[in-house]
JSON list of C-alpha atoms in Angstrom, two decimals:
[
{"chain": "A", "resi": 1, "resn": "MET", "atom": "CA", "xyz": [106.97, 22.45, -101.21]},
{"chain": "A", "resi": 2, "resn": "ASP", "atom": "CA", "xyz": [105.58, 24.96, -98.77]},
{"chain": "A", "resi": 3, "resn": "GLU", "atom": "CA", "xyz": [106.62, 28.73, -98.75]},
{"chain": "A", "resi": 4, "resn": "ALA", "atom": "CA", "xyz": [108.41, 28.09, -95.22]},
{"chain": "A", "resi": 5, "resn": "THR", "atom": "CA", "xyz": [110.45, 25.02, -97.18]},
{"chain": "A", "resi": 6, "resn": "TRP", "atom": "CA", "xyz": [111.11, 26.76, -99.76]},
{"chain": "A", "resi": 7, "resn": "ILE", "atom": "CA", "xyz": [112.86, 29.67, -98.25]},
{"chain": "A", "resi": 8, "resn": "GLN", "atom": "CA", "xyz": [115.58, 26.61, -96.31]},
{"chain": "A", "resi": 9, "resn": "CYS", "atom": "CA", "xyz": [116.00, 24.87, -99.10]},
{"chain": "A", "resi": 10, "resn": "ALA", "atom": "CA", "xyz": [116.72, 28.07, -101.26]},
{"chain": "A", "resi": 11, "resn": "PHE", "atom": "CA", "xyz": [119.44, 29.33, -98.45]},
{"chain": "A", "resi": 12, "resn": "PRO", "atom": "CA", "xyz": [121.29, 31.40, -99.01]},
{"chain": "A", "resi": 13, "resn": "SER", "atom": "CA", "xyz": [119.68, 33.33, -101.09]},
{"chain": "A", "resi": 14, "resn": "GLU", "atom": "CA", "xyz": [116.43, 34.97, -99.75]},
{"chain": "A", "resi": 15, "resn": "PRO", "atom": "CA", "xyz": [113.10, 36.39, -100.18]},
{"chain": "A", "resi": 16, "resn": "SER", "atom": "CA", "xyz": [112.05, 39.81, -99.80]},
{"chain": "A", "resi": 17, "resn": "TRP", "atom": "CA", "xyz": [110.71, 39.34, -96.53]},
{"chain": "A", "resi": 18, "resn": "SER", "atom": "CA", "xyz": [108.13, 41.70, -96.50]},
{"chain": "A", "resi": 19, "resn": "ALA", "atom": "CA", "xyz": [106.62, 39.80, -99.38]},
{"chain": "A", "resi": 20, "resn": "VAL", "atom": "CA", "xyz": [106.60, 36.29, -97.08]},
{"chain": "A", "resi": 21, "resn": "SER", "atom": "CA", "xyz": [103.63, 35.52, -95.34]},
{"chain": "A", "resi": 22, "resn": "ASP", "atom": "CA", "xyz": [102.89, 35.24, -91.67]},
{"chain": "A", "resi": 23, "resn": "THR", "atom": "CA", "xyz": [102.70, 32.13, -91.80]},
{"chain": "A", "resi": 24, "resn": "ALA", "atom": "CA", "xyz": [105.45, 31.16, -93.30]},
{"chain": "A", "resi": 25, "resn": "LEU", "atom": "CA", "xyz": [107.48, 33.58, -91.02]},
{"chain": "A", "resi": 26, "resn": "ILE", "atom": "CA", "xyz": [105.59, 31.16, -88.10]},
{"chain": "A", "resi": 27, "resn": "GLN", "atom": "CA", "xyz": [106.95, 28.11, -89.41]},
{"chain": "A", "resi": 28, "resn": "LEU", "atom": "CA", "xyz": [110.76, 29.68, -89.61]},
{"chain": "A", "resi": 29, "resn": "VAL", "atom": "CA", "xyz": [110.62, 30.14, -86.29]},
{"chain": "A", "resi": 30, "resn": "LYS", "atom": "CA", "xyz": [109.35, 27.44, -85.09]},
{"chain": "A", "resi": 31, "resn": "THR", "atom": "CA", "xyz": [111.04, 24.92, -87.31]},
{"chain": "A", "resi": 32, "resn": "TYR", "atom": "CA", "xyz": [114.88, 26.91, -86.83]},
{"chain": "A", "resi": 33, "resn": "GLU", "atom": "CA", "xyz": [117.12, 23.63, -86.30]},
{"chain": "A", "resi": 34, "resn": "ASN", "atom": "CA", "xyz": [115.98, 23.56, -90.34]},
{"chain": "A", "resi": 35, "resn": "SER", "atom": "CA", "xyz": [117.84, 26.38, -90.96]},
{"chain": "A", "resi": 36, "resn": "GLN", "atom": "CA", "xyz": [118.46, 28.98, -88.18]},
{"chain": "A", "resi": 37, "resn": "GLU", "atom": "CA", "xyz": [119.68, 31.84, -90.06]},
{"chain": "A", "resi": 38, "resn": "SER", "atom": "CA", "xyz": [116.45, 32.22, -92.04]},
{"chain": "A", "resi": 39, "resn": "ALA", "atom": "CA", "xyz": [114.89, 32.58, -88.67]},
{"chain": "A", "resi": 40, "resn": "GLU", "atom": "CA", "xyz": [116.78, 35.03, -87.10]},
{"chain": "A", "resi": 41, "resn": "SER", "atom": "CA", "xyz": [115.21, 36.92, -90.16]},
{"chain": "A", "resi": 42, "resn": "ALA", "atom": "CA", "xyz": [112.16, 35.65, -90.08]},
{"chain": "A", "resi": 43, "resn": "LEU", "atom": "CA", "xyz": [111.99, 36.32, -86.68]},
{"chain": "A", "resi": 44, "resn": "ILE", "atom": "CA", "xyz": [112.91, 40.19, -87.16]},
{"chain": "A", "resi": 45, "resn": "GLU", "atom": "CA", "xyz": [110.37, 40.78, -90.39]},
{"chain": "A", "resi": 46, "resn": "LEU", "atom": "CA", "xyz": [107.23, 39.50, -87.48]},
{"chain": "A", "resi": 47, "resn": "LYS", "atom": "CA", "xyz": [109.24, 42.27, -85.01]},
{"chain": "A", "resi": 48, "resn": "ASP", "atom": "CA", "xyz": [109.87, 44.58, -87.93]},
{"chain": "A", "resi": 49, "resn": "ARG", "atom": "CA", "xyz": [105.21, 43.62, -88.80]},
{"chain": "A", "resi": 50, "resn": "GLY", "atom": "CA", "xyz": [104.57, 44.25, -85.11]},
{"chain": "A", "resi": 51, "resn": "TYR", "atom": "CA", "xyz": [103.64, 40.09, -84.52]},
{"chain": "A", "resi": 52, "resn": "PRO", "atom": "CA", "xyz": [101.60, 40.38, -81.64]},
{"chain": "A", "resi": 53, "resn": "GLU", "atom": "CA", "xyz": [103.15, 37.13, -80.72]},
{"chain": "A", "resi": 54, "resn": "THR", "atom": "CA", "xyz": [106.71, 38.17, -81.25]},
{"chain": "A", "resi": 55, "resn": "GLU", "atom": "CA", "xyz": [108.11, 37.91, -77.96]},
{"chain": "A", "resi": 56, "resn": "ASN", "atom": "CA", "xyz": [106.57, 34.64, -77.15]},
{"chain": "A", "resi": 57, "resn": "LEU", "atom": "CA", "xyz": [108.79, 32.83, -79.86]},
{"chain": "A", "resi": 58, "resn": "CYS", "atom": "CA", "xyz": [111.37, 35.06, -79.13]},
{"chain": "A", "resi": 59, "resn": "CYS", "atom": "CA", "xyz": [111.44, 33.35, -74.86]},
{"chain": "A", "resi": 60, "resn": "ASP", "atom": "CA", "xyz": [110.75, 29.86, -76.75]},
{"chain": "A", "resi": 61, "resn": "LEU", "atom": "CA", "xyz": [114.05, 30.26, -78.44]},
{"chain": "A", "resi": 62, "resn": "LEU", "atom": "CA", "xyz": [115.96, 31.18, -75.51]},
{"chain": "A", "resi": 63, "resn": "SER", "atom": "CA", "xyz": [114.67, 28.19, -73.66]},
{"chain": "A", "resi": 64, "resn": "SER", "atom": "CA", "xyz": [115.62, 26.09, -76.63]},
{"chain": "A", "resi": 65, "resn": "ASN", "atom": "CA", "xyz": [118.44, 23.78, -75.57]},
{"chain": "A", "resi": 66, "resn": "VAL", "atom": "CA", "xyz": [119.00, 23.66, -80.13]},
{"chain": "A", "resi": 67, "resn": "ALA", "atom": "CA", "xyz": [119.50, 26.84, -81.05]},
{"chain": "A", "resi": 68, "resn": "ASP", "atom": "CA", "xyz": [122.71, 28.28, -81.45]},
{"chain": "A", "resi": 69, "resn": "LYS", "atom": "CA", "xyz": [124.19, 31.31, -79.26]},
{"chain": "A", "resi": 70, "resn": "TRP", "atom": "CA", "xyz": [123.43, 33.55, -82.44]},
{"chain": "A", "resi": 71, "resn": "LEU", "atom": "CA", "xyz": [120.15, 32.55, -83.34]},
{"chain": "A", "resi": 72, "resn": "GLN", "atom": "CA", "xyz": [119.92, 33.38, -79.00]},
{"chain": "A", "resi": 73, "resn": "ALA", "atom": "CA", "xyz": [121.61, 36.99, -79.03]},
{"chain": "A", "resi": 74, "resn": "GLY", "atom": "CA", "xyz": [119.12, 37.93, -81.93]},
{"chain": "A", "resi": 75, "resn": "ALA", "atom": "CA", "xyz": [116.07, 36.44, -80.22]},
{"chain": "A", "resi": 76, "resn": "LEU", "atom": "CA", "xyz": [117.29, 38.45, -76.98]},
{"chain": "A", "resi": 77, "resn": "GLY", "atom": "CA", "xyz": [118.52, 41.78, -78.79]},
{"chain": "A", "resi": 78, "resn": "ILE", "atom": "CA", "xyz": [114.71, 41.61, -80.57]},
{"chain": "A", "resi": 79, "resn": "LEU", "atom": "CA", "xyz": [113.16, 40.84, -76.91]},
{"chain": "A", "resi": 80, "resn": "LEU", "atom": "CA", "xyz": [115.40, 43.27, -74.83]},
{"chain": "A", "resi": 81, "resn": "SER", "atom": "CA", "xyz": [113.67, 46.21, -77.61]},
{"chain": "A", "resi": 82, "resn": "LEU", "atom": "CA", "xyz": [109.62, 45.22, -77.79]},
{"chain": "A", "resi": 83, "resn": "ASN", "atom": "CA", "xyz": [109.54, 44.98, -74.10]},
{"chain": "A", "resi": 84, "resn": "PRO", "atom": "CA", "xyz": [113.20, 45.63, -71.69]},
{"chain": "A", "resi": 85, "resn": "ILE", "atom": "CA", "xyz": [111.34, 44.81, -69.34]},
{"chain": "A", "resi": 86, "resn": "ARG", "atom": "CA", "xyz": [110.27, 40.54, -69.43]},
{"chain": "A", "resi": 87, "resn": "GLY", "atom": "CA", "xyz": [113.24, 40.79, -71.58]},
{"chain": "A", "resi": 88, "resn": "PHE", "atom": "CA", "xyz": [116.37, 41.52, -67.78]},
{"chain": "A", "resi": 89, "resn": "ASP", "atom": "CA", "xyz": [114.01, 38.90, -66.99]},
{"chain": "A", "resi": 90, "resn": "VAL", "atom": "CA", "xyz": [114.27, 36.51, -69.42]},
{"chain": "A", "resi": 91, "resn": "ALA", "atom": "CA", "xyz": [117.89, 37.49, -69.38]},
{"chain": "A", "resi": 92, "resn": "LEU", "atom": "CA", "xyz": [118.36, 37.03, -65.76]},
{"chain": "A", "resi": 93, "resn": "ASP", "atom": "CA", "xyz": [117.61, 33.04, -65.94]},
{"chain": "A", "resi": 94, "resn": "LEU", "atom": "CA", "xyz": [120.26, 32.96, -67.80]},
{"chain": "A", "resi": 95, "resn": "ILE", "atom": "CA", "xyz": [123.23, 34.82, -67.12]},
{"chain": "A", "resi": 96, "resn": "ASP", "atom": "CA", "xyz": [124.93, 32.50, -65.14]},
{"chain": "A", "resi": 97, "resn": "GLN", "atom": "CA", "xyz": [125.44, 30.60, -68.15]},
{"chain": "A", "resi": 98, "resn": "CYS", "atom": "CA", "xyz": [124.95, 32.06, -71.67]},
{"chain": "A", "resi": 99, "resn": "GLU", "atom": "CA", "xyz": [127.69, 32.14, -74.30]},
{"chain": "A", "resi": 100, "resn": "PHE", "atom": "CA", "xyz": [128.77, 36.01, -74.07]},
{"chain": "A", "resi": 101, "resn": "GLU", "atom": "CA", "xyz": [126.70, 37.16, -76.59]},
{"chain": "A", "resi": 102, "resn": "LEU", "atom": "CA", "xyz": [123.92, 36.79, -75.37]},
{"chain": "A", "resi": 103, "resn": "VAL", "atom": "CA", "xyz": [125.64, 39.27, -71.66]},
{"chain": "A", "resi": 104, "resn": "GLU", "atom": "CA", "xyz": [126.33, 41.54, -75.10]},
{"chain": "A", "resi": 105, "resn": "GLN", "atom": "CA", "xyz": [122.71, 42.07, -75.88]},
{"chain": "A", "resi": 106, "resn": "VAL", "atom": "CA", "xyz": [122.03, 42.52, -71.93]},
{"chain": "A", "resi": 107, "resn": "ILE", "atom": "CA", "xyz": [124.84, 45.50, -72.08]},
{"chain": "A", "resi": 108, "resn": "GLU", "atom": "CA", "xyz": [123.57, 46.87, -74.98]},
{"chain": "A", "resi": 109, "resn": "ALA", "atom": "CA", "xyz": [120.38, 47.25, -74.15]},
{"chain": "A", "resi": 110, "resn": "LEU", "atom": "CA", "xyz": [121.32, 47.95, -70.30]},
{"chain": "A", "resi": 111, "resn": "ASN", "atom": "CA", "xyz": [123.07, 51.41, -71.62]},
{"chain": "A", "resi": 112, "resn": "TYR", "atom": "CA", "xyz": [120.27, 51.87, -73.91]},
{"chain": "A", "resi": 113, "resn": "GLU", "atom": "CA", "xyz": [117.67, 52.01, -71.32]},
{"chain": "A", "resi": 114, "resn": "HIS", "atom": "CA", "xyz": [120.14, 53.80, -68.81]},
{"chain": "A", "resi": 115, "resn": "GLN", "atom": "CA", "xyz": [119.67, 56.92, -71.12]},
{"chain": "A", "resi": 116, "resn": "GLY", "atom": "CA", "xyz": [115.75, 56.64, -70.64]},
{"chain": "A", "resi": 117, "resn": "SER", "atom": "CA", "xyz": [112.67, 56.71, -69.21]},
{"chain": "A", "resi": 118, "resn": "LEU", "atom": "CA", "xyz": [112.64, 52.81, -67.71]},
{"chain": "A", "resi": 119, "resn": "SER", "atom": "CA", "xyz": [116.65, 54.14, -65.62]},
{"chain": "A", "resi": 120, "resn": "GLU", "atom": "CA", "xyz": [115.02, 54.22, -62.76]},
{"chain": "A", "resi": 121, "resn": "ILE", "atom": "CA", "xyz": [113.40, 50.55, -62.72]},
{"chain": "A", "resi": 122, "resn": "VAL", "atom": "CA", "xyz": [116.64, 49.68, -64.32]},
{"chain": "A", "resi": 123, "resn": "HIS", "atom": "CA", "xyz": [119.46, 50.19, -61.59]},
{"chain": "A", "resi": 124, "resn": "ASN", "atom": "CA", "xyz": [117.44, 48.25, -59.92]},
{"chain": "A", "resi": 125, "resn": "HIS", "atom": "CA", "xyz": [116.95, 45.61, -61.66]},
{"chain": "A", "resi": 126, "resn": "PRO", "atom": "CA", "xyz": [118.87, 42.07, -60.16]},
{"chain": "A", "resi": 127, "resn": "ILE", "atom": "CA", "xyz": [120.05, 41.41, -63.53]},
{"chain": "A", "resi": 128, "resn": "VAL", "atom": "CA", "xyz": [122.52, 44.35, -63.34]},
{"chain": "A", "resi": 129, "resn": "LYS", "atom": "CA", "xyz": [124.17, 42.66, -60.36]},
{"chain": "A", "resi": 130, "resn": "SER", "atom": "CA", "xyz": [124.23, 40.34, -61.96]},
{"chain": "A", "resi": 131, "resn": "VAL", "atom": "CA", "xyz": [126.33, 41.46, -65.11]},
{"chain": "A", "resi": 132, "resn": "MET", "atom": "CA", "xyz": [128.30, 42.74, -63.27]},
{"chain": "A", "resi": 133, "resn": "THR", "atom": "CA", "xyz": [129.40, 39.29, -61.46]},
{"chain": "A", "resi": 134, "resn": "ARG", "atom": "CA", "xyz": [129.85, 37.77, -64.74]},
{"chain": "A", "resi": 135, "resn": "LEU", "atom": "CA", "xyz": [132.18, 41.07, -66.27]},
{"chain": "A", "resi": 136, "resn": "ALA", "atom": "CA", "xyz": [133.73, 39.78, -63.97]},
{"chain": "A", "resi": 137, "resn": "GLN", "atom": "CA", "xyz": [135.03, 36.63, -64.36]},
{"chain": "A", "resi": 138, "resn": "THR", "atom": "CA", "xyz": [134.97, 36.60, -67.85]},
{"chain": "A", "resi": 139, "resn": "ASP", "atom": "CA", "xyz": [139.06, 37.28, -67.95]},
{"chain": "A", "resi": 140, "resn": "GLY", "atom": "CA", "xyz": [139.65, 40.39, -70.12]},
{"chain": "A", "resi": 141, "resn": "VAL", "atom": "CA", "xyz": [136.90, 39.21, -72.03]},
{"chain": "A", "resi": 142, "resn": "ARG", "atom": "CA", "xyz": [135.62, 42.27, -72.90]},
{"chain": "A", "resi": 143, "resn": "THR", "atom": "CA", "xyz": [132.58, 43.45, -74.87]},
{"chain": "A", "resi": 144, "resn": "GLU", "atom": "CA", "xyz": [132.27, 47.34, -76.83]},
{"chain": "A", "resi": 145, "resn": "PHE", "atom": "CA", "xyz": [130.09, 48.43, -74.54]},
{"chain": "A", "resi": 146, "resn": "ASP", "atom": "CA", "xyz": [131.35, 47.22, -71.09]},
{"chain": "A", "resi": 147, "resn": "GLN", "atom": "CA", "xyz": [133.43, 50.25, -69.93]},
{"chain": "A", "resi": 148, "resn": "LEU", "atom": "CA", "xyz": [130.34, 52.64, -70.25]},
{"chain": "A", "resi": 149, "resn": "PHE", "atom": "CA", "xyz": [127.67, 49.38, -68.21]},
{"chain": "A", "resi": 150, "resn": "ILE", "atom": "CA", "xyz": [130.49, 50.28, -65.60]},
{"chain": "A", "resi": 151, "resn": "LYS", "atom": "CA", "xyz": [129.97, 53.96, -66.08]},
{"chain": "A", "resi": 152, "resn": "ASN", "atom": "CA", "xyz": [126.37, 54.21, -66.28]},
{"chain": "A", "resi": 153, "resn": "PHE", "atom": "CA", "xyz": [125.82, 51.11, -63.60]},
{"chain": "A", "resi": 154, "resn": "GLY", "atom": "CA", "xyz": [129.08, 52.43, -60.68]},
{"chain": "A", "resi": 155, "resn": "ALA", "atom": "CA", "xyz": [130.55, 48.64, -61.16]},
{"chain": "A", "resi": 156, "resn": "SER", "atom": "CA", "xyz": [134.20, 49.34, -60.03]}
]
């Protein structure tokens, strides 16, 4: 039995992720249908290792019709932390129809980037308007960061 299969079979027991090979981590992400929880942990470990294809793996998960909302939210959070502008570009295609867990990731990242060197770029990104529209449609569903988003980005 290969390392990735062993990890999937042993779930909910988890390995020491730092000891898992890159090959097994990649396999866990690519075969996420077998264990979405292991896939997210593997994706986090790849990010921590600076694996160069982590962004692309995140995008693959975000374009999947099978990945659950939690795995997709984790993938979006990782993508936004690695490359915020690419993350916002990807989110722009998802924001109108995605689960609210993904909207929460975008709002949190926008609030974070509002404070940094990407502030001007982020304020001019079309994702801001899309998030404002989505928040207006939520009928009282609120994230912990939405009020800060409204304050930071001027929605009324």
